[in-house]
PDB file of C-alpha atoms in Angstrom:
ATOM      1  CA  MET A   1       0.311   0.135   0.394  1.00 50.00           C
ATOM      2  CA  TYR A   2       1.229   3.171  -0.532  1.00 62.00           C
ATOM      3  CA  GLY A   3       2.956   5.271   2.028  1.00 66.00           C
ATOM      4  CA  GLU A   4       0.352   8.825   1.005  1.00 74.00           C
ATOM      5  CA  VAL A   5      -2.528   6.473   1.326  1.00 71.00           C
ATOM      6  CA  LEU A   6      -1.986   5.059   4.288  1.00 76.00           C
ATOM      7  CA  ILE A   7      -1.133   8.702   5.992  1.00 81.00           C
ATOM      8  CA  LEU A   8      -4.332   9.489   4.317  1.00 80.00           C
ATOM      9  CA  MET A   9      -5.951   6.550   6.278  1.00 78.00           C
ATOM     10  CA  ASN A  10      -4.129   7.461   9.489  1.00 80.00           C
ATOM     11  CA  ALA A  11      -5.450  11.499   8.971  1.00 85.00           C
ATOM     12  CA  ILE A  12      -8.432  10.344   8.351  1.00 82.00           C
ATOM     13  CA  PHE A  13      -8.601   8.380  11.805  1.00 81.00           C
ATOM     14  CA  ASN A  14      -6.989  10.534  13.394  1.00 85.00           C
ATOM     15  CA  TYR A  15      -9.382  13.775  12.426  1.00 86.00           C
ATOM     16  CA  VAL A  16     -12.703  11.634  13.201  1.00 84.00           C
ATOM     17  CA  ILE A  17     -11.379  11.316  17.100  1.00 85.00           C
ATOM     18  CA  LEU A  18      -9.753  15.149  17.175  1.00 89.00           C
ATOM     19  CA  SER A  19     -13.597  16.149  16.220  1.00 85.00           C
ATOM     20  CA  PHE A  20     -15.243  13.535  18.733  1.00 82.00           C
ATOM     21  CA  ALA A  21     -13.088  14.602  21.947  1.00 85.00           C
ATOM     22  CA  ASN A  22     -13.381  18.882  21.013  1.00 85.00           C
ATOM     23  CA  SER A  23     -17.326  18.125  20.415  1.00 80.00           C
ATOM     24  CA  ILE A  24     -18.165  15.978  23.401  1.00 78.00           C
ATOM     25  CA  CYS A  25     -16.013  18.385  25.713  1.00 79.00           C
ATOM     26  CA  PHE A  26     -16.665  21.598  23.821  1.00 74.00           C
ATOM     27  CA  LEU A  27     -13.178  22.579  23.599  1.00 82.00           C
ATOM     28  CA  GLN A  28     -13.634  24.965  20.948  1.00 80.00           C
ATOM     29  CA  GLN A  29     -11.220  24.787  18.493  1.00 87.00           C
ATOM     30  CA  SER A  30     -11.281  25.076  14.774  1.00 88.00           C
ATOM     31  CA  LYS A  31     -11.403  22.335  12.031  1.00 87.00           C
ATOM     32  CA  GLY A  32      -8.216  23.682  10.431  1.00 90.00           C
ATOM     33  CA  ARG A  33      -6.169  23.079  13.417  1.00 92.00           C
ATOM     34  CA  LEU A  34      -7.461  19.705  13.876  1.00 91.00           C
ATOM     35  CA  LEU A  35      -6.611  18.571  10.381  1.00 91.00           C
ATOM     36  CA  ILE A  36      -3.079  20.120  10.533  1.00 92.00           C
ATOM     37  CA  SER A  37      -3.157  17.621  13.895  1.00 91.00           C
ATOM     38  CA  ALA A  38      -4.530  15.136  12.158  1.00 89.00           C
ATOM     39  CA  PHE A  39      -2.237  15.003   9.034  1.00 91.00           C
ATOM     40  CA  LEU A  40       0.958  15.339  11.372  1.00 91.00           C
ATOM     41  CA  ALA A  41       0.021  12.773  13.168  1.00 88.00           C
ATOM     42  CA  GLY A  42      -0.133  10.440  10.307  1.00 86.00           C
ATOM     43  CA  ILE A  43       3.034  11.405   8.585  1.00 88.00           C
ATOM     44  CA  CYS A  44       4.926  10.535  11.904  1.00 87.00           C
ATOM     45  CA  ILE A  45       3.077   7.084  12.393  1.00 82.00           C
ATOM     46  CA  VAL A  46       4.171   6.019   8.216  1.00 80.00           C
ATOM     47  CA  ILE A  47       7.449   7.789   8.640  1.00 83.00           C
ATOM     48  CA  PHE A  48       8.798   6.406  11.811  1.00 81.00           C
ATOM     49  CA  GLY A  49       6.348   3.383  12.431  1.00 72.00           C
ATOM     50  CA  HIS A  50       3.831   1.845  14.867  1.00 70.00           C
ATOM     51  CA  HIS A  51       6.397   1.351  17.882  1.00 78.00           C
ATOM     52  CA  PHE A  52       4.934   1.942  21.062  1.00 81.00           C
ATOM     53  CA  LEU A  53       7.651   4.510  22.488  1.00 86.00           C
ATOM     54  CA  MET A  54       6.686   6.365  18.910  1.00 85.00           C
ATOM     55  CA  LEU A  55       2.775   6.062  19.598  1.00 83.00           C
ATOM     56  CA  VAL A  56       3.179   7.771  22.806  1.00 87.00           C
ATOM     57  CA  VAL A  57       5.272  10.336  21.244  1.00 89.00           C
ATOM     58  CA  VAL A  58       3.088  11.272  18.354  1.00 88.00           C
ATOM     59  CA  PHE A  59      -0.099  11.098  20.320  1.00 88.00           C
ATOM     60  CA  ILE A  60       1.058  13.966  23.076  1.00 90.00           C
ATOM     61  CA  LEU A  61       2.252  15.844  19.585  1.00 90.00           C
ATOM     62  CA  MET A  62      -1.073  15.355  18.200  1.00 90.00           C
ATOM     63  CA  ILE A  63      -3.170  16.852  21.374  1.00 90.00           C
ATOM     64  CA  THR A  64      -0.905  19.364  21.478  1.00 92.00           C
ATOM     65  CA  VAL A  65      -1.106  21.013  18.037  1.00 92.00           C
ATOM     66  CA  ALA A  66      -4.885  20.085  18.592  1.00 90.00           C
ATOM     67  CA  PHE A  67      -5.967  21.870  22.332  1.00 90.00           C
ATOM     68  CA  GLY A  68      -2.791  23.411  22.938  1.00 87.00           C
ATOM     69  CA  TRP A  69      -0.694  23.204  26.310  1.00 85.00           C
ATOM     70  CA  GLN A  70      -3.365  24.141  28.872  1.00 86.00           C
ATOM     71  CA  ILE A  71      -3.117  21.687  31.302  1.00 87.00           C
ATOM     72  CA  ARG A  72      -7.109  21.505  31.545  1.00 83.00           C
ATOM     73  CA  LYS A  73      -7.942  21.459  27.950  1.00 85.00           C
ATOM     74  CA  TRP A  74      -4.777  18.681  26.812  1.00 89.00           C
ATOM     75  CA  TRP A  75      -6.145  16.118  29.922  1.00 89.00           C
ATOM     76  CA  LYS A  76     -10.068  16.560  28.534  1.00 86.00           C
ATOM     77  CA  GLY A  77      -8.872  16.286  24.902  1.00 86.00           C
ATOM     78  CA  ALA A  78      -6.506  13.533  25.629  1.00 89.00           C
ATOM     79  CA  LEU A  79      -8.265  11.384  28.110  1.00 87.00           C
ATOM     80  CA  MET A  80     -11.492  11.644  25.186  1.00 85.00           C
ATOM     81  CA  CYS A  81      -9.290  10.991  22.401  1.00 85.00           C
ATOM     82  CA  PHE A  82      -8.379   7.740  23.886  1.00 86.00           C
ATOM     83  CA  VAL A  83     -11.401   6.836  24.525  1.00 83.00           C
ATOM     84  CA  ALA A  84     -12.797   7.267  21.022  1.00 81.00           C
ATOM     85  CA  ALA A  85      -9.409   5.872  19.390  1.00 81.00           C
ATOM     86  CA  LEU A  86     -10.133   2.682  21.572  1.00 78.00           C
ATOM     87  CA  PHE A  87     -14.051   2.623  20.259  1.00 77.00           C
ATOM     88  CA  ALA A  88     -13.396   3.149  17.093  1.00 72.00           C
ATOM     89  CA  GLY A  89     -10.349   0.895  16.179  1.00 68.00           C
ATOM     90  CA  GLY A  90     -12.506  -1.854  18.184  1.00 69.00           C
ATOM     91  CA  LEU A  91     -15.157  -1.483  15.369  1.00 65.00           C
ATOM     92  CA  PHE A  92     -12.864  -1.071  12.274  1.00 64.00           C
ATOM     93  CA  THR A  93     -11.098  -4.555  13.366  1.00 63.00           C
ATOM     94  CA  ALA A  94     -14.805  -6.030  13.527  1.00 60.00           C
ATOM     95  CA  PHE A  95     -15.731  -4.844  10.523  1.00 61.00           C
ATOM     96  CA  GLU A  96     -12.344  -5.497   9.172  1.00 60.00           C
ATOM     97  CA  PRO A  97     -12.683  -8.912   7.138  1.00 61.00           C
ATOM     98  CA  LEU A  98     -15.567  -7.741   5.836  1.00 60.00           C
ATOM     99  CA  TRP A  99     -14.252  -5.608   2.956  1.00 58.00           C
ATOM    100  CA  ILE A 100      -9.954  -7.183   3.435  1.00 61.00           C
ATOM    101  CA  ASN A 101     -10.673  -7.709  -0.033  1.00 64.00           C
ATOM    102  CA  THR A 102     -11.492  -4.230  -1.530  1.00 65.00           C
ATOM    103  CA  SER A 103     -10.282  -1.669  -3.035  1.00 64.00           C
ATOM    104  CA  VAL A 104      -8.399   0.795  -1.332  1.00 59.00           C
ATOM    105  CA  PHE A 105     -10.790   3.534  -1.956  1.00 60.00           C
ATOM    106  CA  THR A 106     -13.758   1.142  -0.853  1.00 65.00           C
ATOM    107  CA  LEU A 107     -11.335   0.555   2.547  1.00 63.00           C
ATOM    108  CA  LEU A 108     -10.732   4.198   2.722  1.00 62.00           C
ATOM    109  CA  LEU A 109     -14.707   5.009   2.509  1.00 65.00           C
ATOM    110  CA  VAL A 110     -15.962   2.503   4.743  1.00 68.00           C
ATOM    111  CA  SER A 111     -13.456   2.524   7.088  1.00 66.00           C
ATOM    112  CA  GLY A 112     -14.073   6.564   7.893  1.00 66.00           C
ATOM    113  CA  ILE A 113     -18.156   5.542   7.586  1.00 72.00           C
ATOM    114  CA  VAL A 114     -17.608   3.387  10.311  1.00 71.00           C
ATOM    115  CA  ALA A 115     -15.279   5.367  12.672  1.00 70.00           C
ATOM    116  CA  THR A 116     -17.998   7.970  12.301  1.00 72.00           C
ATOM    117  CA  ALA A 117     -20.869   6.350  12.710  1.00 75.00           C
ATOM    118  CA  GLY A 118     -19.549   4.669  15.576  1.00 72.00           C
ATOM    119  CA  LEU A 119     -18.606   7.661  17.307  1.00 75.00           C
ATOM    120  CA  TYR A 120     -21.339  10.149  16.547  1.00 74.00           C
ATOM    121  CA  LEU A 121     -23.504   7.255  18.537  1.00 74.00           C
ATOM    122  CA  LEU A 122     -21.517   7.336  21.077  1.00 73.00           C
ATOM    123  CA  LYS A 123     -21.441  10.834  21.351  1.00 73.00           C
ATOM    124  CA  SER A 124     -25.096  10.925  21.610  1.00 71.00           C
ATOM    125  CA  ARG A 125     -24.998   8.289  24.119  1.00 69.00           C
ATOM    126  CA  LEU A 126     -22.453  10.283  26.469  1.00 69.00           C
ATOM    127  CA  LEU A 127     -24.432  13.601  26.151  1.00 63.00           C
ATOM    128  CA  VAL A 128     -27.832  12.196  26.896  1.00 58.00           C
ATOM    129  CA  ALA A 129     -25.943  10.684  30.117  1.00 57.00           C
ATOM    130  CA  ARG A 130     -24.169  13.963  30.939  1.00 58.00           C
ATOM    131  CA  GLY A 131     -27.682  15.491  30.701  1.00 50.00           C
ATOM    132  CA  ASP A 132     -29.368  13.215  32.646  1.00 53.00           C
ATOM    133  CA  THR A 133     -26.669  13.453  35.653  1.00 56.00           C
ATOM    134  CA  LEU A 134     -27.229  17.158  35.355  1.00 54.00           C
ATOM    135  CA  GLN A 135     -30.594  17.428  35.995  1.00 57.00           C
ATOM    136  CA  GLN A 136     -30.101  15.284  38.778  1.00 59.00           C
ATOM    137  CA  ARG A 137     -27.642  17.439  40.134  1.00 65.00           C
ATOM    138  CA  LEU A 138     -29.747  20.471  39.647  1.00 75.00           C
ATOM    139  CA  MET A 139     -32.790  18.857  41.530  1.00 81.00           C
ATOM    140  CA  GLN A 140     -31.960  19.135  45.259  1.00 84.00           C
ATOM    141  CA  LEU A 141     -33.614  18.046  48.300  1.00 88.00           C
ATOM    142  CA  CYS A 142     -33.547  21.214  50.860  1.00 91.00           C
ATOM    143  CA  GLU A 143     -34.286  22.423  54.454  1.00 92.00           C
ATOM    144  CA  LEU A 144     -35.751  25.737  55.139  1.00 92.00           C
ATOM    145  CA  GLN A 145     -35.358  27.192  58.301  1.00 92.00           C
ATOM    146  CA  LEU A 146     -36.736  30.231  59.070  1.00 89.00           C
ATOM    147  CA  GLY A 147     -37.667  31.150  62.785  1.00 85.00           C
ATOM    148  CA  GLU A 148     -39.083  28.212  64.276  1.00 85.00           C
ATOM    149  CA  MET A 149     -40.043  27.197  61.014  1.00 87.00           C
ATOM    150  CA  THR A 150     -37.902  24.442  59.159  1.00 91.00           C
ATOM    151  CA  ILE A 151     -39.395  23.240  55.826  1.00 91.00           C
ATOM    152  CA  THR A 152     -38.451  20.452  53.637  1.00 92.00           C
ATOM    153  CA  LEU A 153     -38.205  21.385  49.693  1.00 92.00           C
ATOM    154  CA  LYS A 154     -37.637  19.989  46.541  1.00 91.00           C
ATOM    155  CA  CYS A 155     -35.611  22.600  44.997  1.00 91.00           C
ATOM    156  CA  PHE A 156     -34.198  23.197  41.371  1.00 89.00           C
ATOM    157  CA  ILE A 157     -31.266  25.481  40.298  1.00 87.00           C
ATOM    158  CA  ASP A 158     -32.091  27.746  37.578  1.00 85.00           C
ATOM    159  CA  THR A 159     -28.892  28.637  36.398  1.00 80.00           C
ATOM    160  CA  GLY A 160     -30.664  31.520  34.648  1.00 82.00           C
ATOM    161  CA  ASN A 161     -31.691  33.137  38.068  1.00 86.00           C
ATOM    162  CA  THR A 162     -29.642  35.928  38.492  1.00 87.00           C
ATOM    163  CA  THR A 163     -31.407  37.606  40.550  1.00 87.00           C
ATOM    164  CA  VAL A 164     -29.952  39.619  43.966  1.00 88.00           C
ATOM    165  CA  GLU A 165     -31.426  41.856  46.886  1.00 89.00           C
ATOM    166  CA  PRO A 166     -30.296  45.473  45.838  1.00 87.00           C
ATOM    167  CA  LEU A 167     -28.812  46.727  48.692  1.00 86.00           C
ATOM    168  CA  SER A 168     -27.052  43.429  49.723  1.00 87.00           C
ATOM    169  CA  GLY A 169     -25.908  41.959  46.762  1.00 87.00           C
ATOM    170  CA  LYS A 170     -27.392  38.353  48.187  1.00 90.00           C
ATOM    171  CA  PRO A 171     -28.961  35.653  45.770  1.00 91.00           C
ATOM    172  CA  VAL A 172     -33.021  35.639  45.820  1.00 93.00           C
ATOM    173  CA  HIS A 173     -34.441  32.230  45.657  1.00 94.00           C
ATOM    174  CA  PHE A 174     -38.004  31.789  44.887  1.00 94.00           C
ATOM    175  CA  VAL A 175     -40.695  29.644  46.903  1.00 94.00           C
ATOM    176  CA  CYS A 176     -43.529  28.322  45.845  1.00 93.00           C
ATOM    177  CA  TYR A 177     -46.581  29.428  48.251  1.00 92.00           C
ATOM    178  CA  LYS A 178     -48.902  26.110  48.461  1.00 91.00           C
ATOM    179  CA  ALA A 179     -45.606  23.594  49.389  1.00 90.00           C
ATOM    180  CA  ILE A 180     -44.810  25.990  52.585  1.00 91.00           C
ATOM    181  CA  GLU A 181     -48.639  27.410  52.895  1.00 90.00           C
ATOM    182  CA  HIS A 182     -49.288  24.403  55.756  1.00 90.00           C
ATOM    183  CA  SER A 183     -46.208  25.225  57.507  1.00 90.00           C
ATOM    184  CA  LEU A 184     -46.609  29.194  57.760  1.00 89.00           C
ATOM    185  CA  PRO A 185     -48.202  30.673  60.939  1.00 89.00           C
ATOM    186  CA  GLU A 186     -52.011  32.027  59.992  1.00 90.00           C
ATOM    187  CA  ASN A 187     -50.871  35.841  60.842  1.00 90.00           C
ATOM    188  CA  PHE A 188     -47.801  35.385  58.358  1.00 90.00           C
ATOM    189  CA  LYS A 189     -50.172  33.956  56.293  1.00 90.00           C
ATOM    190  CA  MET A 190     -52.549  37.026  56.337  1.00 92.00           C
ATOM    191  CA  ALA A 191     -50.153  39.423  56.114  1.00 91.00           C
ATOM    192  CA  LEU A 192     -48.923  38.035  52.582  1.00 90.00           C
ATOM    193  CA  PHE A 193     -52.390  38.821  51.377  1.00 90.00           C
ATOM    194  CA  GLN A 194     -53.871  41.815  53.194  1.00 91.00           C
ATOM    195  CA  TRP A 195     -49.395  43.628  51.665  1.00 92.00           C
ATOM    196  CA  ASN A 196     -50.192  45.974  48.922  1.00 90.00           C
ATOM    197  CA  VAL A 197     -47.838  46.371  46.343  1.00 87.00           C
ATOM    198  CA  ASN A 198     -48.962  49.847  45.552  1.00 88.00           C
ATOM    199  CA  GLU A 199     -47.705  50.675  48.599  1.00 90.00           C
ATOM    200  CA  PRO A 200     -44.867  48.239  49.318  1.00 89.00           C
ATOM    201  CA  TYR A 201     -43.203  49.603  51.863  1.00 90.00           C
ATOM    202  CA  ASP A 202     -46.056  49.457  54.192  1.00 91.00           C
ATOM    203  CA  LEU A 203     -44.956  46.695  56.363  1.00 91.00           C
ATOM    204  CA  GLU A 204     -47.094  46.622  59.442  1.00 91.00           C
ATOM    205  CA  MET A 205     -49.296  43.942  59.119  1.00 91.00           C
ATOM    206  CA  PHE A 206     -46.114  41.416  59.238  1.00 90.00           C
ATOM    207  CA  PRO A 207     -45.538  40.544  62.664  1.00 87.00           C
ATOM    208  CA  GLU A 208     -42.290  41.655  64.087  1.00 87.00           C
ATOM    209  CA  TYR A 209     -40.071  39.214  63.766  1.00 87.00           C
ATOM    210  CA  PHE A 210     -40.827  38.695  60.398  1.00 87.00           C
ATOM    211  CA  ARG A 211     -41.097  42.624  59.598  1.00 88.00           C
ATOM    212  CA  LYS A 212     -36.983  42.778  60.540  1.00 88.00           C
ATOM    213  CA  LYS A 213     -36.262  39.676  58.152  1.00 90.00           C
ATOM    214  CA  VAL A 214     -38.387  40.975  55.137  1.00 91.00           C
ATOM    215  CA  ALA A 215     -36.547  43.814  51.987  1.00 91.00           C
ATOM    216  CA  VAL A 216     -39.059  45.226  49.346  1.00 91.00           C
ATOM    217  CA  ILE A 217     -37.165  44.418  45.709  1.00 88.00           C
ATOM    218  CA  PRO A 218     -38.383  46.321  42.444  1.00 85.00           C
ATOM    219  CA  ILE A 219     -38.779  43.604  39.696  1.00 79.00           C
ATOM    220  CA  THR A 220     -38.934  44.541  36.210  1.00 72.00           C
ATOM    221  CA  THR A 221     -41.739  42.180  34.427  1.00 61.00           C
ATOM    222  CA  VAL A 222     -41.544  40.382  31.244  1.00 56.00           C
ATOM    223  CA  GLN A 223     -43.767  43.280  30.170  1.00 59.00           C
ATOM    224  CA  GLU A 224     -40.857  45.787  31.364  1.00 61.00           C
ATOM    225  CA  LYS A 225     -43.417  46.752  34.096  1.00 73.00           C
ATOM    226  CA  LYS A 226     -42.337  48.048  37.560  1.00 80.00           C
ATOM    227  CA  THR A 227     -43.559  46.460  40.125  1.00 84.00           C
ATOM    228  CA  TYR A 228     -42.224  45.173  43.998  1.00 89.00           C
ATOM    229  CA  SER A 229     -42.377  41.386  45.508  1.00 90.00           C
ATOM    230  CA  LEU A 230     -41.380  40.800  48.930  1.00 92.00           C
ATOM    231  CA  ALA A 231     -37.849  39.024  50.233  1.00 93.00           C
ATOM    232  CA  PHE A 232     -37.416  37.211  53.455  1.00 93.00           C
ATOM    233  CA  ARG A 233     -34.241  36.436  54.916  1.00 94.00           C
ATOM    234  CA  TYR A 234     -33.820  32.834  55.590  1.00 94.00           C
ATOM    235  CA  ASP A 235     -31.304  31.467  58.766  1.00 92.00           C
ATOM    236  CA  LYS A 236     -30.764  28.968  57.122  1.00 92.00           C
ATOM    237  CA  TRP A 237     -30.850  26.911  53.716  1.00 92.00           C
ATOM    238  CA  LEU A 238     -29.483  23.436  53.849  1.00 91.00           C
ATOM    239  CA  LEU A 239     -29.042  21.269  50.733  1.00 88.00           C
ATOM    240  CA  LYS A 240     -29.531  17.719  52.217  1.00 84.00           C
ATOM    241  CA  GLU A 241     -27.725  14.773  50.319  1.00 70.00           C
ATOM    242  CA  GLU A 242     -25.137  12.635  52.417  1.00 64.00           C
ATOM    243  CA  GLU A 243     -24.185  15.401  54.553  1.00 72.00           C
ATOM    244  CA  ALA A 244     -26.484  18.700  54.599  1.00 76.00           C
ATOM    245  CA  ARG A 245     -24.046  21.734  53.511  1.00 83.00           C
ATOM    246  CA  PRO A 246     -25.569  25.319  53.549  1.00 87.00           C
ATOM    247  CA  ILE A 247     -25.950  27.435  50.497  1.00 87.00           C
ATOM    248  CA  SER A 248     -24.539  31.045  51.060  1.00 87.00           C
ATOM    249  CA  PRO A 249     -27.099  33.492  52.872  1.00 90.00           C
ATOM    250  CA  GLY A 250     -29.536  35.548  51.314  1.00 92.00           C
ATOM    251  CA  PHE A 251     -33.596  35.991  50.608  1.00 94.00           C
ATOM    252  CA  PHE A 252     -36.188  33.599  49.056  1.00 94.00           C
ATOM    253  CA  ILE A 253     -39.796  35.495  47.431  1.00 93.00           C
ATOM    254  CA  ILE A 254     -42.922  33.644  48.010  1.00 92.00           C
ATOM    255  CA  THR A 255     -44.441  33.108  44.855  1.00 90.00           C
ATOM    256  CA  ILE A 256     -48.644  33.659  45.287  1.00 86.00           C
ATOM    257  CA  GLN A 257     -49.385  32.209  41.336  1.00 80.00           C
ATOM    258  CA  ASN A 258     -50.073  28.802  41.005  1.00 72.00           C
ATOM    259  CA  THR A 259     -47.482  28.928  38.028  1.00 78.00           C
ATOM    260  CA  PRO A 260     -45.417  25.398  37.771  1.00 81.00           C
ATOM    261  CA  PHE A 261     -41.942  25.517  38.402  1.00 84.00           C
ATOM    262  CA  PRO A 262     -39.866  23.527  36.263  1.00 80.00           C
ATOM    263  CA  GLN A 263     -39.151  20.108  37.108  1.00 77.00           C
ATOM    264  CA  GLU A 264     -42.019  20.244  39.249  1.00 84.00           C
ATOM    265  CA  ALA A 265     -40.086  21.746  42.182  1.00 89.00           C
ATOM    266  CA  ASP A 266     -41.301  23.400  45.450  1.00 92.00           C
ATOM    267  CA  ALA A 267     -38.409  25.962  45.082  1.00 92.00           C
ATOM    268  CA  ILE A 268     -36.336  27.868  42.481  1.00 90.00           C
ATOM    269  CA  LEU A 269     -32.455  28.385  43.989  1.00 91.00           C
ATOM    270  CA  HIS A 270     -30.278  30.822  42.260  1.00 89.00           C
ATOM    271  CA  PHE A 271     -27.750  29.890  40.262  1.00 85.00           C
ATOM    272  CA  THR A 272     -24.548  30.598  43.099  1.00 85.00           C
ATOM    273  CA  ALA A 273     -26.135  27.038  44.767  1.00 83.00           C
ATOM    274  CA  LEU A 274     -24.132  25.247  42.206  1.00 77.00           C
ATOM    275  CA  TYR A 275     -21.398  26.728  43.956  1.00 74.00           C
ATOM    276  CA  HIS A 276     -21.915  24.307  47.073  1.00 71.00           C
ATOM    277  CA  ILE A 277     -22.885  20.914  45.053  1.00 65.00           C
TER     278      ILE A 277
END
């Protein structure tokens, strides 16, 4: 087999696994850079042979050219390329007897298709598994403590929730009224419904203890109308996994509307809660 054909076969295989790693690890390298790396590795393998030490040196060179020297990107790319090479190589070996007597062009075409299709299916499964894992991590069983109240809530960490209390800059979470209604004292529930958004700073209806913990937050609605909400400073908010871990001090808004939260959650957490899981 001609040397240029061997280089082309190696380059195709290298490019497929580099593209897979680039996509699955979100490394955002250009196709041109991946092509250069793939052909460089293919040329080195054909010229210097398939000795184990040479394979290691060429692999390191290929990853460095493709993804750079930044250690985090390098390790992510190297690990995913290694997995992709084992997977695609296994497919190629399994199907090799079917085209052993075919032309070089057919061999190139079929091997490229098999490697690409196999890694595409693998990528799809990995992304689904990653999405499932992320969804599970974003759903957290929590414990909200406010005064003598301790309420267990199913919480969803919303990466789009960036609301903060203006004066302190502390994060603001959202809690569904129905989820905590049974735990609230009657005088507190009455005060919630007596509060008038048109006179937001009149808080005389709240018991003194809660009045000290309330903050009035200006909010702009989707229709770009300015309104106000009441946010209450909690005493403690715990993520209850294997061990209870507190999230950062902050506030929570009780939503009276019956609009369902994502994942049927009882509460929407501020994105900073991600730092604690």
